[in-house]
């Protein structure tokens, strides 16, 4: 008996136990996984190096050079950044972009939230309304719509034709420095459908139970809105805010088309991205454009970081 | 007493019901009026595409009261190439982008959702961070890279990055989807002798059709609408895509002929509208779960 038991115990060193087999199998599978990861993630990794991360670092290098593509880049230290400090078009383009972001995004989100709230109250035909309101979001970034906008707000455009019915003579809105930006802001507000759909999905997540309980406790509709809907919706509001702001910072097509690529009249629609395009691909001043790209990255990163820090004070993530 | 309160209660209830009806009616009226306002520019462009340019400049109505089909035939041949040339160019870019995104993003998503490997968390975090990366930040060095490869004025700069899964947004979308698929199916396939490629091709891909459809539709719409990268990488008029061609309508003539321009704009928006009608389910679900435009 003892001998037998000893033999078994001794045998356990050579004969793999169930636990051992599992471990080997897991190890084998681990190796399989690593191999497969190389295969499945390979293209992504190459893309990361050559298309995404590499270019970011490369543009940091180019930002310290004078480079026109024709001759090799020439190291000039901080000169591009010094030029940026004195470049008035750059400053005005920053101003235009910030105004655009700070005006159009809140307007767009307010409209999106208002309509989501109306639609969420069991309106019949919800899918139809949702589709109609969502459609502009799909079309809004296209050249065709930007051209339509250019017509609508031109001297002989649709808006002025409608105004003339009321005896008002309008001017060319897109060639007036005070109004041109507003037409592009209007275009962004027009695409409120996408955040609206996200708000609607968020409103669906709020359990009806909460509203019933509050109603039983005697809370009126206004109270219920501010005590239940708003706090529980803050994560969605935050999400939409960050997303739409980053999108708005990158707006290009509308301003480019409406102003015919110039950013005019008198630079009133010269978005930052448009100016970057002009420096990089109009003047082929690649060094300066790289420095601008880095500033854009820092600004967007900064805005996002501020949002995330501020979110601690107003976004409500459950108990 | 009882006979008195009964009718009064009923009357109150009827009044409340009536008020509820009115309220609902007003809501619908408001929503319809607002929807009409939103769609008015689009519909006006549609009817204007069959109006003479002089009429476009003075008729704000939506009644199709004239039928100038020449706008379409004139617009089609108004530019350097007939318009189907640009449609074909856009078609090539879009088809390449859709195929590339489906392939590359689903593969990367499988790795993130199903494989265990070193550095996975770090790579995943990097992938998430690149979702928010503006294209303008990388366009200059990309341009330098592609010009050194002699790829400017080819479609490669528009398709090859997608083949390398740089639209990380769709990777994220598919990771989320694949994580929701039961792992038992993988195990069963493994016991039946499938490797990772087998599991991916036979189990994960067929089950991921909704996520793949969302990816395909959004890639289609975004690439079809994309202007910036096409403007940067395609400067040869032979390679112009639809957005680049539309733009030259305004540049080429001092007096813009709005009739033909609107006609071709309608042609340009047509495919998006078609996809919108066909793929609504995926679109709404796609934005609702991930928050894209």
mmCIF file of C-alpha atoms in Angstrom, chain A residues 3-285:
data_model
loop_
_atom_site.group_PDB
_atom_site.id
_atom_site.type_symbol
_atom_site.label_atom_id
_atom_site.label_comp_id
_atom_site.label_asym_id
_atom_site.label_seq_id
_atom_site.Cartn_x
_atom_site.Cartn_y
_atom_site.Cartn_z
ATOM 1 C CA UNK A 3 4.795 1.447 -1.783
ATOM 2 C CA UNK A 4 1.963 1.971 -4.185
ATOM 3 C CA UNK A 5 1.146 5.386 -2.794
ATOM 4 C CA UNK A 6 4.791 6.330 -2.970
ATOM 5 C CA UNK A 7 4.953 5.224 -6.508
ATOM 6 C CA UNK A 8 1.983 7.335 -7.402
ATOM 7 C CA UNK A 9 3.442 10.322 -5.696
ATOM 8 C CA UNK A 10 6.763 9.779 -7.374
ATOM 9 C CA UNK A 11 4.974 9.331 -10.646
ATOM 10 C CA UNK A 12 3.356 12.726 -10.381
ATOM 11 C CA UNK A 13 6.659 14.293 -11.326
ATOM 12 C CA UNK A 14 6.613 12.681 -14.723
ATOM 13 C CA UNK A 15 2.996 12.045 -15.485
ATOM 14 C CA UNK A 16 1.267 15.432 -15.786
ATOM 15 C CA UNK A 17 -1.636 15.959 -13.441
ATOM 16 C CA UNK A 18 -4.892 17.538 -14.586
ATOM 17 C CA UNK A 19 -3.808 20.918 -13.246
ATOM 18 C CA UNK A 20 -0.500 20.628 -15.097
ATOM 19 C CA UNK A 21 -2.181 19.778 -18.372
ATOM 20 C CA UNK A 22 -4.423 22.775 -17.995
ATOM 21 C CA UNK A 23 -1.466 24.999 -17.282
ATOM 22 C CA UNK A 24 0.425 23.740 -20.313
ATOM 23 C CA UNK A 25 -2.647 24.139 -22.419
ATOM 24 C CA UNK A 26 -3.076 27.669 -21.153
ATOM 25 C CA UNK A 27 0.562 28.382 -21.854
ATOM 26 C CA UNK A 28 0.178 26.912 -25.306
ATOM 27 C CA UNK A 29 -2.897 28.992 -25.837
ATOM 28 C CA UNK A 30 -1.055 32.032 -24.540
ATOM 29 C CA UNK A 31 1.568 31.506 -27.177
ATOM 30 C CA UNK A 32 -1.151 30.963 -29.758
ATOM 31 C CA UNK A 33 -2.745 34.213 -28.622
ATOM 32 C CA UNK A 34 0.489 36.134 -28.926
ATOM 33 C CA UNK A 35 1.057 34.779 -32.414
ATOM 34 C CA UNK A 36 -2.508 35.571 -33.412
ATOM 35 C CA UNK A 37 -2.253 39.035 -31.868
ATOM 36 C CA UNK A 38 0.740 39.685 -34.094
ATOM 37 C CA UNK A 39 -1.328 38.682 -37.090
ATOM 38 C CA UNK A 40 -4.583 40.428 -36.209
ATOM 39 C CA UNK A 41 -3.051 43.560 -34.775
ATOM 40 C CA UNK A 42 -0.186 43.787 -37.234
ATOM 41 C CA UNK A 43 -1.878 46.141 -39.714
ATOM 42 C CA UNK A 44 -3.116 48.356 -36.892
ATOM 43 C CA UNK A 45 0.363 48.529 -35.417
ATOM 44 C CA UNK A 46 1.946 49.487 -38.736
ATOM 45 C CA UNK A 47 -0.762 52.143 -39.124
ATOM 46 C CA UNK A 48 -0.077 53.433 -35.643
ATOM 47 C CA UNK A 49 3.617 53.821 -36.380
ATOM 48 C CA UNK A 50 3.432 55.242 -39.903
ATOM 49 C CA UNK A 51 0.066 56.975 -40.132
ATOM 50 C CA UNK A 52 -0.695 58.181 -36.614
ATOM 51 C CA UNK A 53 2.031 58.232 -33.968
ATOM 52 C CA UNK A 54 4.992 58.632 -36.302
ATOM 53 C CA UNK A 55 3.473 61.652 -38.071
ATOM 54 C CA UNK A 56 2.686 63.304 -34.728
ATOM 55 C CA UNK A 57 6.308 63.040 -33.685
ATOM 56 C CA UNK A 58 7.522 63.936 -37.171
ATOM 57 C CA UNK A 59 5.417 67.078 -37.165
ATOM 58 C CA UNK A 60 6.999 68.049 -33.855
ATOM 59 C CA UNK A 61 10.375 67.825 -35.570
ATOM 60 C CA UNK A 62 9.187 69.701 -38.665
ATOM 61 C CA UNK A 63 7.793 72.444 -36.461
ATOM 62 C CA UNK A 64 11.390 73.383 -35.626
ATOM 63 C CA UNK A 65 12.412 73.513 -39.267
ATOM 64 C CA UNK A 66 11.942 75.526 -42.402
ATOM 65 C CA UNK A 67 10.594 73.058 -44.931
ATOM 66 C CA UNK A 68 8.966 73.634 -48.294
ATOM 67 C CA UNK A 69 9.132 70.032 -49.633
ATOM 68 C CA UNK A 70 11.506 71.168 -52.387
ATOM 69 C CA UNK A 71 14.664 71.259 -50.289
ATOM 70 C CA UNK A 72 15.443 69.202 -47.181
ATOM 71 C CA UNK A 73 14.136 70.571 -43.864
ATOM 72 C CA UNK A 74 16.400 73.144 -42.282
ATOM 73 C CA UNK A 75 16.585 73.447 -38.487
ATOM 74 C CA UNK A 76 15.541 76.906 -37.336
ATOM 75 C CA UNK A 77 14.778 76.268 -33.670
ATOM 76 C CA UNK A 78 11.835 78.162 -32.260
ATOM 77 C CA UNK A 79 11.463 80.563 -35.157
ATOM 78 C CA UNK A 80 8.124 79.138 -36.336
ATOM 79 C CA UNK A 81 6.696 79.532 -32.850
ATOM 80 C CA UNK A 82 8.019 83.071 -32.617
ATOM 81 C CA UNK A 83 6.373 83.873 -35.921
ATOM 82 C CA UNK A 84 3.128 82.456 -34.573
ATOM 83 C CA UNK A 85 3.259 84.910 -31.694
ATOM 84 C CA UNK A 86 3.314 87.806 -34.158
ATOM 85 C CA UNK A 87 1.014 86.374 -36.820
ATOM 86 C CA UNK A 88 -2.188 88.385 -36.663
ATOM 87 C CA UNK A 89 -4.065 86.149 -39.083
ATOM 88 C CA UNK A 90 -3.281 83.241 -36.788
ATOM 89 C CA UNK A 91 -4.653 85.116 -33.791
ATOM 90 C CA UNK A 92 -7.784 86.101 -35.623
ATOM 91 C CA UNK A 93 -8.263 82.523 -36.852
ATOM 92 C CA UNK A 94 -8.002 81.291 -33.272
ATOM 93 C CA UNK A 95 -10.593 83.876 -32.249
ATOM 94 C CA UNK A 96 -12.969 82.884 -35.070
ATOM 95 C CA UNK A 97 -12.640 79.198 -34.187
ATOM 96 C CA UNK A 98 -13.183 79.730 -30.470
ATOM 97 C CA UNK A 99 -16.257 81.906 -31.106
ATOM 98 C CA UNK A 100 -17.580 79.286 -33.484
ATOM 99 C CA UNK A 101 -17.069 76.483 -30.949
ATOM 100 C CA UNK A 102 -18.402 78.401 -27.964
ATOM 101 C CA UNK A 103 -21.505 79.668 -29.760
ATOM 102 C CA UNK A 104 -22.499 76.857 -32.071
ATOM 103 C CA UNK A 105 -21.969 73.892 -29.745
ATOM 104 C CA UNK A 106 -24.132 75.125 -26.834
ATOM 105 C CA UNK A 107 -26.874 76.229 -29.261
ATOM 106 C CA UNK A 108 -26.761 72.916 -31.061
ATOM 107 C CA UNK A 109 -26.865 70.902 -27.834
ATOM 108 C CA UNK A 110 -29.650 73.011 -26.316
ATOM 109 C CA UNK A 111 -31.781 72.429 -29.389
ATOM 110 C CA UNK A 112 -30.914 68.727 -29.376
ATOM 111 C CA UNK A 113 -31.839 68.364 -25.722
ATOM 112 C CA UNK A 114 -35.067 70.343 -26.036
ATOM 113 C CA UNK A 115 -36.316 68.218 -28.919
ATOM 114 C CA UNK A 116 -35.196 64.994 -27.276
ATOM 115 C CA UNK A 117 -37.238 65.934 -24.205
ATOM 116 C CA UNK A 118 -40.324 66.666 -26.282
ATOM 117 C CA UNK A 119 -39.951 63.474 -28.300
ATOM 118 C CA UNK A 120 -39.305 61.361 -25.226
ATOM 119 C CA UNK A 121 -42.779 62.034 -23.828
ATOM 120 C CA UNK A 122 -44.330 59.209 -25.812
ATOM 121 C CA UNK A 123 -44.972 61.185 -28.974
ATOM 122 C CA UNK A 124 -46.541 59.037 -31.649
ATOM 123 C CA UNK A 125 -44.494 58.769 -34.835
ATOM 124 C CA UNK A 126 -41.215 59.128 -32.955
ATOM 125 C CA UNK A 127 -39.143 57.178 -35.525
ATOM 126 C CA UNK A 128 -40.333 59.483 -38.314
ATOM 127 C CA UNK A 129 -39.560 62.697 -36.420
ATOM 128 C CA UNK A 130 -36.221 61.304 -35.345
ATOM 129 C CA UNK A 131 -35.281 60.472 -38.936
ATOM 130 C CA UNK A 132 -36.337 63.876 -40.252
ATOM 131 C CA UNK A 133 -34.341 65.705 -37.590
ATOM 132 C CA UNK A 134 -31.381 63.403 -37.999
ATOM 133 C CA UNK A 135 -31.070 63.715 -41.771
ATOM 134 C CA UNK A 136 -29.253 67.110 -41.731
ATOM 135 C CA UNK A 137 -26.524 65.591 -39.535
ATOM 136 C CA UNK A 138 -25.633 63.202 -42.325
ATOM 137 C CA UNK A 139 -25.672 65.813 -45.053
ATOM 138 C CA UNK A 140 -24.307 68.806 -43.138
ATOM 139 C CA UNK A 141 -20.618 68.171 -43.750
ATOM 140 C CA UNK A 142 -20.996 67.761 -47.516
ATOM 141 C CA UNK A 143 -19.853 70.229 -50.145
ATOM 142 C CA UNK A 144 -23.333 70.189 -51.708
ATOM 143 C CA UNK A 145 -24.915 71.585 -48.541
ATOM 144 C CA UNK A 146 -22.159 74.150 -48.113
ATOM 145 C CA UNK A 147 -22.872 75.331 -51.659
ATOM 146 C CA UNK A 148 -26.582 75.497 -50.842
ATOM 147 C CA UNK A 149 -25.709 77.652 -47.829
ATOM 148 C CA UNK A 150 -23.626 79.889 -50.024
ATOM 149 C CA UNK A 151 -26.639 80.401 -52.286
ATOM 150 C CA UNK A 152 -29.140 80.840 -49.464
ATOM 151 C CA UNK A 153 -27.187 83.577 -47.742
ATOM 152 C CA UNK A 154 -25.873 85.281 -50.854
ATOM 153 C CA UNK A 155 -27.048 88.635 -52.181
ATOM 154 C CA UNK A 156 -29.715 87.044 -54.421
ATOM 155 C CA UNK A 157 -30.134 84.081 -52.109
ATOM 156 C CA UNK A 158 -33.156 82.329 -50.713
ATOM 157 C CA UNK A 159 -33.133 84.225 -47.433
ATOM 158 C CA UNK A 160 -33.300 87.581 -49.161
ATOM 159 C CA UNK A 161 -36.052 86.376 -51.489
ATOM 160 C CA UNK A 162 -38.091 85.332 -48.446
ATOM 161 C CA UNK A 163 -37.284 88.614 -46.669
ATOM 162 C CA UNK A 164 -38.378 90.622 -49.701
ATOM 163 C CA UNK A 165 -41.831 89.060 -49.354
ATOM 164 C CA UNK A 166 -42.040 90.982 -46.087
ATOM 165 C CA UNK A 167 -40.669 94.110 -47.696
ATOM 166 C CA UNK A 168 -37.236 93.770 -46.155
ATOM 167 C CA UNK A 169 -34.212 94.214 -48.381
ATOM 168 C CA UNK A 170 -31.396 92.021 -47.175
ATOM 169 C CA UNK A 171 -27.759 92.186 -48.114
ATOM 170 C CA UNK A 172 -25.267 89.483 -48.973
ATOM 171 C CA UNK A 173 -24.898 87.784 -45.609
ATOM 172 C CA UNK A 174 -21.880 85.709 -46.584
ATOM 173 C CA UNK A 175 -19.932 88.728 -47.795
ATOM 174 C CA UNK A 176 -20.543 90.793 -44.689
ATOM 175 C CA UNK A 177 -17.841 90.324 -42.018
ATOM 176 C CA UNK A 178 -20.408 90.650 -39.221
ATOM 177 C CA UNK A 179 -22.743 87.944 -40.494
ATOM 178 C CA UNK A 180 -20.649 85.463 -42.466
ATOM 179 C CA UNK A 181 -19.630 83.446 -39.417
ATOM 180 C CA UNK A 182 -23.224 83.334 -38.173
ATOM 181 C CA UNK A 183 -24.331 81.547 -41.332
ATOM 182 C CA UNK A 184 -21.759 78.804 -40.676
ATOM 183 C CA UNK A 185 -22.776 78.630 -37.025
ATOM 184 C CA UNK A 186 -26.348 78.204 -38.257
ATOM 185 C CA UNK A 187 -25.223 75.323 -40.429
ATOM 186 C CA UNK A 188 -23.678 73.567 -37.435
ATOM 187 C CA UNK A 189 -26.779 74.135 -35.316
ATOM 188 C CA UNK A 190 -28.830 72.676 -38.175
ATOM 189 C CA UNK A 191 -27.021 69.348 -37.607
ATOM 190 C CA UNK A 192 -28.361 68.950 -34.060
ATOM 191 C CA UNK A 193 -29.912 65.566 -34.944
ATOM 192 C CA UNK A 194 -26.930 63.399 -34.016
ATOM 193 C CA UNK A 195 -26.624 64.634 -30.409
ATOM 194 C CA UNK A 196 -30.434 64.530 -30.201
ATOM 195 C CA UNK A 197 -30.440 60.816 -30.948
ATOM 196 C CA UNK A 198 -27.825 60.298 -28.232
ATOM 197 C CA UNK A 199 -29.916 62.323 -25.772
ATOM 198 C CA UNK A 200 -32.977 60.259 -26.665
ATOM 199 C CA UNK A 201 -31.072 57.043 -25.982
ATOM 200 C CA UNK A 202 -29.928 58.514 -22.661
ATOM 201 C CA UNK A 203 -33.451 59.522 -21.656
ATOM 202 C CA UNK A 204 -34.624 55.975 -22.346
ATOM 203 C CA UNK A 205 -32.122 54.729 -19.769
ATOM 204 C CA UNK A 206 -33.739 56.643 -16.913
ATOM 205 C CA UNK A 207 -36.030 54.198 -15.086
ATOM 206 C CA UNK A 208 -39.697 55.285 -15.071
ATOM 207 C CA UNK A 209 -39.733 54.109 -11.438
ATOM 208 C CA UNK A 210 -37.864 57.252 -10.352
ATOM 209 C CA UNK A 211 -40.472 59.537 -11.871
ATOM 210 C CA UNK A 212 -43.321 57.548 -10.339
ATOM 211 C CA UNK A 213 -41.707 57.635 -6.914
ATOM 212 C CA UNK A 214 -41.125 61.384 -7.191
ATOM 213 C CA UNK A 215 -44.707 61.961 -8.347
ATOM 214 C CA UNK A 216 -45.991 59.987 -5.363
ATOM 215 C CA UNK A 217 -43.870 62.203 -3.121
ATOM 216 C CA UNK A 218 -45.568 65.222 -4.660
ATOM 217 C CA UNK A 219 -42.852 66.497 -6.989
ATOM 218 C CA UNK A 220 -44.249 68.503 -9.917
ATOM 219 C CA UNK A 221 -43.021 68.226 -13.501
ATOM 220 C CA UNK A 222 -40.480 71.068 -13.118
ATOM 221 C CA UNK A 223 -39.073 69.594 -9.941
ATOM 222 C CA UNK A 224 -38.919 66.136 -11.513
ATOM 223 C CA UNK A 225 -37.041 67.561 -14.489
ATOM 224 C CA UNK A 226 -34.388 69.277 -12.395
ATOM 225 C CA UNK A 227 -34.086 66.609 -9.715
ATOM 226 C CA UNK A 228 -34.223 63.478 -11.847
ATOM 227 C CA UNK A 229 -33.797 64.095 -15.565
ATOM 228 C CA UNK A 230 -30.977 66.615 -15.426
ATOM 229 C CA UNK A 231 -28.709 64.827 -12.933
ATOM 230 C CA UNK A 232 -29.147 61.444 -14.591
ATOM 231 C CA UNK A 233 -28.527 62.951 -18.003
ATOM 232 C CA UNK A 234 -25.329 64.793 -17.079
ATOM 233 C CA UNK A 235 -23.017 61.984 -18.308
ATOM 234 C CA UNK A 236 -24.711 62.141 -21.721
ATOM 235 C CA UNK A 237 -24.553 65.935 -21.773
ATOM 236 C CA UNK A 238 -20.873 65.723 -20.950
ATOM 237 C CA UNK A 239 -20.253 63.138 -23.649
ATOM 238 C CA UNK A 240 -22.060 65.208 -26.282
ATOM 239 C CA UNK A 241 -20.283 68.358 -25.196
ATOM 240 C CA UNK A 242 -16.797 66.901 -25.532
ATOM 241 C CA UNK A 243 -17.625 65.159 -28.792
ATOM 242 C CA UNK A 244 -19.257 68.137 -30.478
ATOM 243 C CA UNK A 245 -16.566 70.532 -29.310
ATOM 244 C CA UNK A 246 -13.809 68.397 -30.766
ATOM 245 C CA UNK A 247 -15.830 68.121 -33.961
ATOM 246 C CA UNK A 248 -16.402 71.863 -34.086
ATOM 247 C CA UNK A 249 -12.705 72.608 -33.638
ATOM 248 C CA UNK A 250 -12.062 70.587 -36.763
ATOM 249 C CA UNK A 251 -14.683 72.231 -38.987
ATOM 250 C CA UNK A 252 -13.262 72.993 -42.363
ATOM 251 C CA UNK A 253 -15.468 72.240 -45.356
ATOM 252 C CA UNK A 254 -18.262 74.739 -44.682
ATOM 253 C CA UNK A 255 -15.979 77.716 -44.134
ATOM 254 C CA UNK A 256 -13.804 76.713 -47.062
ATOM 255 C CA UNK A 257 -16.729 76.440 -49.490
ATOM 256 C CA UNK A 258 -18.771 79.396 -48.266
ATOM 257 C CA UNK A 259 -15.744 81.706 -48.428
ATOM 258 C CA UNK A 260 -14.377 80.173 -51.619
ATOM 259 C CA UNK A 261 -11.255 78.973 -49.813
ATOM 260 C CA UNK A 262 -10.219 82.423 -48.600
ATOM 261 C CA UNK A 263 -11.713 82.551 -45.114
ATOM 262 C CA UNK A 264 -13.138 85.955 -46.031
ATOM 263 C CA UNK A 265 -14.713 88.448 -45.908
ATOM 264 C CA UNK A 266 -11.823 90.081 -44.023
ATOM 265 C CA UNK A 267 -10.870 86.754 -42.419
ATOM 266 C CA UNK A 268 -14.212 86.546 -40.575
ATOM 267 C CA UNK A 269 -14.582 82.861 -41.515
ATOM 268 C CA UNK A 270 -10.895 81.987 -41.434
ATOM 269 C CA UNK A 271 -11.096 78.915 -39.227
ATOM 270 C CA UNK A 272 -7.902 77.647 -37.696
ATOM 271 C CA UNK A 273 -7.969 74.530 -39.889
ATOM 272 C CA UNK A 274 -8.522 76.679 -42.957
ATOM 273 C CA UNK A 275 -5.524 78.839 -42.140
ATOM 274 C CA UNK A 276 -3.464 75.695 -41.502
ATOM 275 C CA UNK A 277 -4.475 74.444 -44.932
ATOM 276 C CA UNK A 278 -3.488 77.752 -46.523
ATOM 277 C CA UNK A 279 -0.070 77.759 -44.847
ATOM 278 C CA UNK A 280 0.634 74.080 -45.495
ATOM 279 C CA UNK A 281 -0.875 73.401 -48.884
ATOM 280 C CA UNK A 282 -1.227 76.878 -50.351
ATOM 281 C CA UNK A 283 2.161 78.305 -49.348
ATOM 282 C CA UNK A 284 3.823 74.903 -48.725
ATOM 283 C CA UNK A 285 5.225 76.297 -45.510
#
